[in-house]
CSV table of C-alpha atoms in Angstrom, one decimal:
chain,number,residue,atom,x,y,z
A,821,PRO,CA,-6.1,-26.7,1.2
A,822,ARG,CA,-3.5,-23.6,2.7
A,823,PRO,CA,0.1,-23.6,3.3
A,824,LYS,CA,0.9,-25.0,6.0
A,825,PHE,CA,3.4,-22.5,8.2
A,826,GLU,CA,5.4,-22.6,10.9
A,827,GLN,CA,5.0,-20.5,13.8
A,828,SER,CA,8.6,-18.6,13.4
A,829,VAL,CA,6.5,-17.6,9.9
A,830,LEU,CA,3.3,-15.9,11.0
A,831,THR,CA,5.3,-14.3,14.0
A,832,HIS,CA,7.9,-13.1,11.0
A,833,VAL,CA,4.9,-12.0,9.0
A,834,LYS,CA,4.1,-8.9,11.7
A,835,HIS,CA,7.4,-7.3,11.4
A,836,PRO,CA,8.4,-5.2,8.6
A,837,THR,CA,11.9,-7.2,8.2
A,838,PHE,CA,9.7,-10.2,6.7
A,839,ASN,CA,11.7,-11.5,3.3
A,840,ILE,CA,8.8,-11.5,0.3
A,841,TRP,CA,10.6,-12.6,-2.1
A,842,ASP,CA,11.1,-16.0,-0.1
A,843,TYR,CA,7.6,-16.9,-0.9
A,844,THR,CA,5.5,-18.4,-4.1
A,845,GLU,CA,2.1,-16.5,-4.7
A,846,VAL,CA,0.4,-19.2,-3.3
A,847,GLU,CA,2.0,-18.8,0.0
A,848,LEU,CA,1.6,-15.0,0.1
A,849,ILE,CA,-2.4,-16.0,-0.4
A,850,GLY,CA,-2.2,-17.9,2.6
A,851,LEU,CA,-0.5,-15.6,4.5
A,852,MET,CA,-2.7,-12.9,4.0
A,853,GLU,CA,-5.5,-15.2,4.8
A,854,ASN,CA,-4.0,-15.5,8.1
A,855,MET,CA,-4.1,-12.4,9.0
A,856,PHE,CA,-7.8,-12.3,8.8
A,857,GLU,CA,-7.7,-15.3,11.5
A,858,VAL,CA,-5.1,-13.6,13.5
A,859,MET,CA,-6.9,-10.2,14.0
A,860,ASP,CA,-9.8,-12.3,14.7
A,861,LEU,CA,-12.2,-10.7,11.8
A,862,THR,CA,-13.0,-14.0,10.2
A,863,LYS,CA,-15.1,-14.8,13.2
A,864,THR,CA,-16.2,-11.4,14.5
A,865,PHE,CA,-17.8,-11.1,10.9
A,866,ASN,CA,-18.7,-14.4,10.1
A,867,MET,CA,-17.2,-15.1,7.1
A,868,ASP,CA,-17.0,-18.7,5.0
A,869,VAL,CA,-13.2,-19.2,4.5
A,870,ASN,CA,-13.4,-20.3,1.2
A,871,VAL,CA,-14.7,-16.9,0.3
A,872,ILE,CA,-11.8,-15.5,1.5
A,873,ARG,CA,-9.7,-17.7,-0.2
A,874,ALA,CA,-11.7,-17.3,-3.6
A,875,PHE,CA,-11.5,-13.9,-3.0
A,876,LEU,CA,-7.6,-13.5,-2.4
A,877,ALA,CA,-7.1,-15.7,-5.3
A,878,ARG,CA,-9.1,-13.5,-7.7
A,879,VAL,CA,-7.0,-10.5,-6.6
A,880,SER,CA,-4.2,-12.1,-7.2
A,881,VAL,CA,-4.6,-12.1,-10.9
A,882,THR,CA,-6.3,-9.0,-10.9
A,883,TYR,CA,-3.3,-7.2,-10.7
A,884,ASN,CA,-1.5,-7.2,-14.0
A,885,ALA,CA,1.8,-8.5,-14.3
A,886,ASN,CA,3.3,-4.6,-14.1
A,887,PRO,CA,6.7,-4.6,-12.7
A,888,PHE,CA,6.2,-2.6,-9.5
A,889,HIS,CA,2.2,-2.4,-9.3
A,890,ASN,CA,1.9,-6.5,-9.0
A,891,PHE,CA,0.1,-8.8,-6.6
A,892,LYS,CA,3.8,-8.8,-4.8
A,893,HIS,CA,3.5,-5.3,-4.2
A,894,CYS,CA,-0.3,-5.5,-2.9
A,895,PHE,CA,1.1,-8.2,-0.7
A,896,CYS,CA,4.2,-5.7,0.9
A,897,VAL,CA,1.6,-2.6,1.5
A,898,THR,CA,-0.8,-5.6,3.4
A,899,GLN,CA,2.1,-6.9,5.5
A,900,MET,CA,3.3,-3.6,6.2
A,901,MET,CA,0.2,-2.4,7.5
A,902,TYR,CA,-0.2,-5.4,9.4
A,903,GLY,CA,3.5,-4.6,10.5
A,904,ILE,CA,3.0,-1.4,11.7
A,905,LEU,CA,-0.4,-2.2,13.4
A,906,ASN,CA,1.9,-5.0,15.5
A,907,VAL,CA,4.9,-3.2,16.0
A,908,THR,CA,3.4,-0.1,17.4
A,909,GLY,CA,0.7,-1.7,19.1
A,910,VAL,CA,-2.1,0.3,18.0
A,911,ILE,CA,-3.7,-3.0,16.7
A,912,SER,CA,-5.3,-3.1,20.1
A,913,LYS,CA,-6.7,0.3,19.6
A,914,LEU,CA,-8.9,-0.1,16.7
A,915,THR,CA,-12.1,-1.8,16.1
A,916,PRO,CA,-12.6,-4.6,14.2
A,917,LEU,CA,-14.5,-2.8,11.5
A,918,GLU,CA,-11.8,-0.3,11.1
A,919,LYS,CA,-9.4,-3.7,10.9
A,920,LEU,CA,-11.3,-5.0,8.3
A,921,ALA,CA,-11.5,-1.6,6.0
A,922,LEU,CA,-7.6,-1.8,6.4
A,923,ILE,CA,-6.8,-5.2,5.4
A,924,CYS,CA,-9.5,-4.5,2.3
A,925,ALA,CA,-8.1,-1.2,1.3
A,926,THR,CA,-4.3,-2.7,1.5
A,927,ILE,CA,-5.4,-5.3,-0.7
A,928,GLY,CA,-7.6,-3.3,-3.0
A,929,HIS,CA,-5.6,-0.5,-3.2
A,930,ASP,CA,-3.2,-1.0,-6.6
A,931,LEU,CA,-6.0,-3.5,-7.9
A,932,ASP,CA,-6.0,-4.0,-12.2
A,933,HIS,CA,-3.0,-1.0,-12.2
A,934,PRO,CA,-2.0,-0.5,-15.8
A,935,GLY,CA,1.3,0.2,-15.3
A,936,MET,CA,0.9,4.1,-16.3
A,937,ASN,CA,0.2,6.6,-13.5
A,938,ASN,CA,-2.6,9.5,-13.3
A,939,ALA,CA,-0.5,12.0,-15.2
A,940,TYR,CA,-0.5,9.5,-18.4
A,941,GLN,CA,-4.1,9.2,-17.9
A,942,ILE,CA,-5.1,12.8,-18.0
A,943,ASN,CA,-2.8,13.1,-20.6
A,944,ALA,CA,-3.5,10.1,-23.1
A,945,ASN,CA,-7.2,11.2,-22.4
A,946,THR,CA,-8.0,7.3,-21.2
A,947,ASP,CA,-11.0,5.9,-20.7
A,948,LEU,CA,-10.5,6.5,-16.6
A,949,THR,CA,-9.9,9.8,-17.5
A,950,ILE,CA,-13.5,10.4,-19.0
A,951,ILE,CA,-15.2,8.3,-16.1
A,952,TYR,CA,-13.8,10.2,-13.2
A,953,ASN,CA,-13.7,13.6,-14.7
A,954,ASP,CA,-9.3,13.2,-14.2
A,955,ILE,CA,-10.2,13.0,-10.4
A,956,SER,CA,-7.9,10.9,-9.2
A,957,PRO,CA,-8.5,8.0,-12.3
A,958,LEU,CA,-6.7,5.3,-10.8
A,959,GLU,CA,-7.4,5.2,-7.6
A,960,ASN,CA,-11.0,5.3,-8.0
A,961,HIS,CA,-10.2,2.4,-10.4
A,962,HIS,CA,-9.0,0.4,-8.0
A,963,ALA,CA,-12.0,0.9,-5.4
A,964,ALA,CA,-14.2,-0.2,-8.5
A,965,VAL,CA,-12.4,-2.9,-9.1
A,966,LEU,CA,-12.5,-3.9,-5.8
A,967,PHE,CA,-16.4,-3.3,-5.2
A,968,THR,CA,-16.9,-4.8,-8.1
A,969,LEU,CA,-15.2,-8.5,-7.3
A,970,PHE,CA,-17.2,-8.2,-3.8
A,971,ARG,CA,-20.5,-8.2,-6.1
A,972,ASP,CA,-20.1,-11.9,-6.9
A,973,PRO,CA,-21.2,-13.8,-4.0
A,974,LYS,CA,-18.3,-15.9,-4.1
A,975,LEU,CA,-16.1,-13.4,-3.7
A,976,ASN,CA,-18.1,-11.2,-0.9
A,977,ILE,CA,-16.4,-11.3,2.5
A,978,LEU,CA,-18.3,-8.8,3.2
A,979,ALA,CA,-21.3,-10.4,2.8
A,980,ASN,CA,-22.8,-10.6,6.2
A,981,LEU,CA,-22.2,-7.8,7.7
A,982,PRO,CA,-24.9,-5.8,8.7
A,983,GLU,CA,-25.9,-2.7,6.4
A,984,ALA,CA,-24.6,0.0,8.7
A,985,GLN,CA,-21.6,-1.7,9.3
A,986,TYR,CA,-21.0,-2.4,5.7
A,987,ARG,CA,-21.8,1.2,4.8
A,988,GLU,CA,-19.0,2.8,7.3
A,989,CYS,CA,-16.8,0.0,5.8
A,990,ARG,CA,-17.3,0.8,2.2
A,991,LYS,CA,-16.8,4.6,3.3
A,992,GLN,CA,-13.7,3.5,5.1
A,993,ILE,CA,-12.5,1.2,2.6
A,994,ILE,CA,-13.2,4.2,-0.3
A,995,ASN,CA,-11.4,6.8,1.8
A,996,CYS,CA,-8.1,4.8,2.1
A,997,ILE,CA,-7.6,4.0,-1.2
A,998,LEU,CA,-8.0,7.8,-2.5
A,999,ALA,CA,-6.1,8.7,0.0
A,1000,THR,CA,-2.6,7.2,-2.3
A,1001,ASP,CA,-3.2,9.0,-4.5
A,1002,MET,CA,0.2,11.2,-4.0
A,1003,ALA,CA,-1.5,14.5,-5.9
A,1004,LYS,CA,-3.3,14.9,-2.3
A,1005,HIS,CA,-0.6,14.2,-0.3
A,1006,GLY,CA,0.2,17.7,1.1
A,1007,GLU,CA,-3.2,18.3,1.8
A,1008,ILE,CA,-3.7,14.9,3.8
A,1009,LEU,CA,-0.4,15.4,5.6
A,1010,ALA,CA,-1.4,19.0,6.4
A,1011,LYS,CA,-4.3,17.9,8.0
A,1012,PHE,CA,-2.8,15.2,10.1
A,1013,LYS,CA,-0.2,17.5,11.6
A,1014,GLY,CA,-3.1,19.8,12.8
A,1015,TYR,CA,-4.0,16.7,14.8
A,1016,SER,CA,-1.0,15.2,15.6
A,1017,ASN,CA,0.3,17.2,18.7
A,1018,ASN,CA,-2.7,16.5,20.6
A,1019,PHE,CA,-4.3,13.4,18.6
A,1020,ASN,CA,-7.6,12.1,20.1
A,1021,PHE,CA,-8.7,8.9,19.9
A,1022,ASP,CA,-12.3,9.5,20.7
A,1023,ASP,CA,-12.5,11.9,17.6
A,1024,PRO,CA,-13.9,9.8,15.0
A,1025,ALA,CA,-12.5,12.3,11.8
A,1026,GLN,CA,-8.8,12.2,13.4
A,1027,ARG,CA,-9.6,8.4,13.5
A,1028,GLN,CA,-10.5,8.1,10.3
A,1029,LEU,CA,-7.5,10.3,9.0
A,1030,LEU,CA,-5.2,7.6,11.0
A,1031,LEU,CA,-6.1,4.9,9.2
A,1032,GLN,CA,-5.5,6.4,5.8
A,1033,MET,CA,-2.0,7.8,6.8
A,1034,ILE,CA,-1.4,4.5,7.8
A,1035,VAL,CA,-2.5,3.1,4.4
A,1036,LYS,CA,0.0,5.6,2.6
A,1037,CYS,CA,2.6,4.9,5.1
A,1038,SER,CA,2.2,1.1,4.2
A,1039,ASP,CA,1.6,2.5,0.2
A,1040,ILE,CA,5.5,3.7,0.1
A,1041,SER,CA,7.3,1.9,2.8
A,1042,ASN,CA,9.6,-0.9,1.1
A,1043,GLU,CA,12.8,1.6,2.2
A,1044,VAL,CA,11.2,0.4,5.7
A,1045,ARG,CA,12.7,-3.2,4.7
A,1046,PRO,CA,16.5,-4.2,4.5
A,1047,LYS,CA,18.6,-3.3,1.6
A,1048,HIS,CA,18.3,-6.8,0.1
A,1049,ILE,CA,14.4,-7.0,0.0
A,1050,SER,CA,13.9,-3.4,-0.9
A,1051,GLU,CA,16.7,-2.6,-3.7
A,1052,PRO,CA,14.6,-4.8,-5.8
A,1053,TRP,CA,11.5,-2.6,-5.7
A,1054,VAL,CA,13.7,0.3,-6.8
A,1055,ASP,CA,14.8,-1.4,-10.0
A,1056,ASN,CA,11.4,-2.7,-11.0
A,1057,LEU,CA,9.5,0.8,-10.4
A,1058,LEU,CA,12.6,2.5,-12.3
A,1059,GLU,CA,11.8,0.1,-15.1
A,1060,GLU,CA,7.9,0.9,-14.7
A,1061,PHE,CA,8.0,4.8,-14.8
A,1062,PHE,CA,11.2,4.4,-18.0
A,1063,CYS,CA,8.4,2.7,-19.7
A,1064,GLN,CA,5.9,4.9,-19.3
A,1065,SER,CA,8.5,7.8,-20.3
A,1066,ASP,CA,9.4,6.3,-23.5
A,1067,LYS,CA,5.9,5.8,-24.5
A,1068,GLU,CA,5.1,9.4,-23.8
A,1069,LYS,CA,8.0,10.8,-26.1
A,1070,LYS,CA,6.9,8.5,-28.6
A,1071,ASP,CA,3.3,9.7,-28.2
A,1072,GLY,CA,4.4,13.4,-28.2
A,1073,LEU,CA,2.8,13.6,-24.6
A,1074,PRO,CA,4.6,15.4,-21.6
A,1075,THR,CA,7.1,14.0,-19.7
A,1076,ALA,CA,8.2,14.1,-16.4
A,1077,PRO,CA,11.9,14.5,-15.3
A,1078,PHE,CA,11.7,12.0,-12.2
A,1079,MET,CA,10.7,9.5,-15.0
A,1080,ASP,CA,13.0,9.8,-17.7
A,1081,ARG,CA,15.8,6.7,-18.5
A,1082,GLU,CA,18.1,10.3,-19.7
A,1083,LYS,CA,18.2,12.1,-16.1
A,1084,VAL,CA,17.5,9.9,-13.0
A,1085,THR,CA,19.5,7.6,-11.5
A,1086,LYS,CA,18.7,4.6,-8.8
A,1087,PRO,CA,20.1,7.1,-5.7
A,1088,SER,CA,19.0,10.6,-7.4
A,1089,ALA,CA,15.6,9.1,-7.3
A,1090,GLN,CA,16.0,8.0,-3.7
A,1091,VAL,CA,17.8,10.4,-2.0
A,1092,GLY,CA,15.0,13.1,-2.9
A,1093,PHE,CA,12.2,10.3,-2.8
A,1094,ILE,CA,13.2,9.3,1.2
A,1095,GLY,CA,14.6,12.4,2.2
A,1096,PHE,CA,11.2,14.7,1.0
A,1097,VAL,CA,8.5,12.0,0.8
A,1098,MET,CA,9.1,8.9,3.3
A,1099,ILE,CA,10.4,10.9,5.8
A,1100,PRO,CA,8.3,14.0,6.5
A,1101,LEU,CA,5.8,11.1,6.9
A,1102,PHE,CA,6.5,8.3,8.9
A,1103,GLU,CA,8.0,11.0,11.4
A,1104,LEU,CA,4.3,12.7,11.7
A,1105,VAL,CA,2.7,9.2,12.0
A,1106,ALA,CA,5.8,8.5,15.2
A,1107,LYS,CA,4.0,11.4,17.0
A,1108,VAL,CA,0.8,9.5,17.5
A,1109,LEU,CA,2.4,6.0,17.3
A,1110,PRO,CA,4.6,4.5,19.6
A,1111,ASN,CA,7.7,2.9,18.9
A,1112,MET,CA,8.0,3.0,15.4
A,1113,ASP,CA,11.8,4.5,15.7
A,1114,GLU,CA,13.5,1.4,15.7
A,1115,PRO,CA,11.5,-0.9,13.5
A,1116,ILE,CA,10.6,1.6,11.3
A,1117,LEU,CA,12.5,5.1,11.5
A,1118,THR,CA,16.0,4.0,11.5
A,1119,PRO,CA,15.8,1.6,8.4
A,1120,ILE,CA,14.2,4.7,6.5
A,1121,LYS,CA,17.2,6.8,7.8
A,1122,LYS,CA,19.9,4.2,6.9
A,1123,ALA,CA,18.5,3.9,3.1
A,1124,HIS,CA,18.4,7.5,3.0
A,1125,GLU,CA,22.6,7.6,4.2
A,1126,TYR,CA,22.9,4.6,1.7
A,1127,TYR,CA,21.4,6.0,-1.2
A,1128,LYS,CA,23.3,9.6,-0.5
A,1129,SER,CA,26.7,7.7,-0.4
A,1130,MET,CA,26.1,6.3,-3.5
A,1131,LEU,CA,25.4,9.8,-5.2
A,1132,GLU,CA,29.1,11.1,-3.5
A,1133,THR,CA,31.0,8.0,-4.7
A,1134,LYS,CA,29.4,8.2,-8.5
A,1135,PRO,CA,32.1,9.4,-10.9
A,1136,ALA,CA,31.1,12.1,-12.8
A,1137,SER,CA,30.3,11.5,-16.0
């Protein structure tokens, strides 16, 4: 049976301040199941609740036990997407199919992540880079794993979609997952910037790009959360980076300075990432979606100041 939640929890899960560390994996799965219900996807797409439950349970074990790219990260990204839809009110402008594509994309966006990034995959000539010809090997893999799960009738939450809707949903899910490759970041931002001054909700191409931007924001949104919730994630990410960098050095592969334990500190990593990646991304989305200032942009800027002050007070080594 699904865990029972107080109404206050179901309300709080619609907000970026939700504390994921307070819940077990079984409870997180129950909260995701609740999102399908609240967004009216279960009814609209004639889904079997047991299939949703089985799908989410399988997803939770298809994420690996990486320090960062694990099932809790999957939940965080899905919950932040749900939070953004709710605090901005854009949830009322999206079609049921768009909401379905968003929740499937956020749930599946890092499935079976090996804990090593695309640069490692390419430099180490792994199976994934051979299969995907060096083109977004991880993101292609995540999407392929998701649709492999859907091939199992016991897990296929999309089973009752008419063919045309399924095709459209599949296209949107794949586009959203592929958009999380940071190598595409500049290109996607430039395209959205072109739309942002006069965004047209009646243009399917603009709507599609907005979905990708919502998933991109959600994927890198930890600093939207209060510091006591977000800070453990920074340690987890650096741990994953350092493990990769150590292995690259050992194997004689190229290394990235931002992953090197001898070159990186937590504040230096955060100041650059928040200032150059997060703030421009979220500010651009805020030109199209209302009410992002107080619940979303303010905490990001506060986090930026916090890590900047840590840099300034750090004793010279």
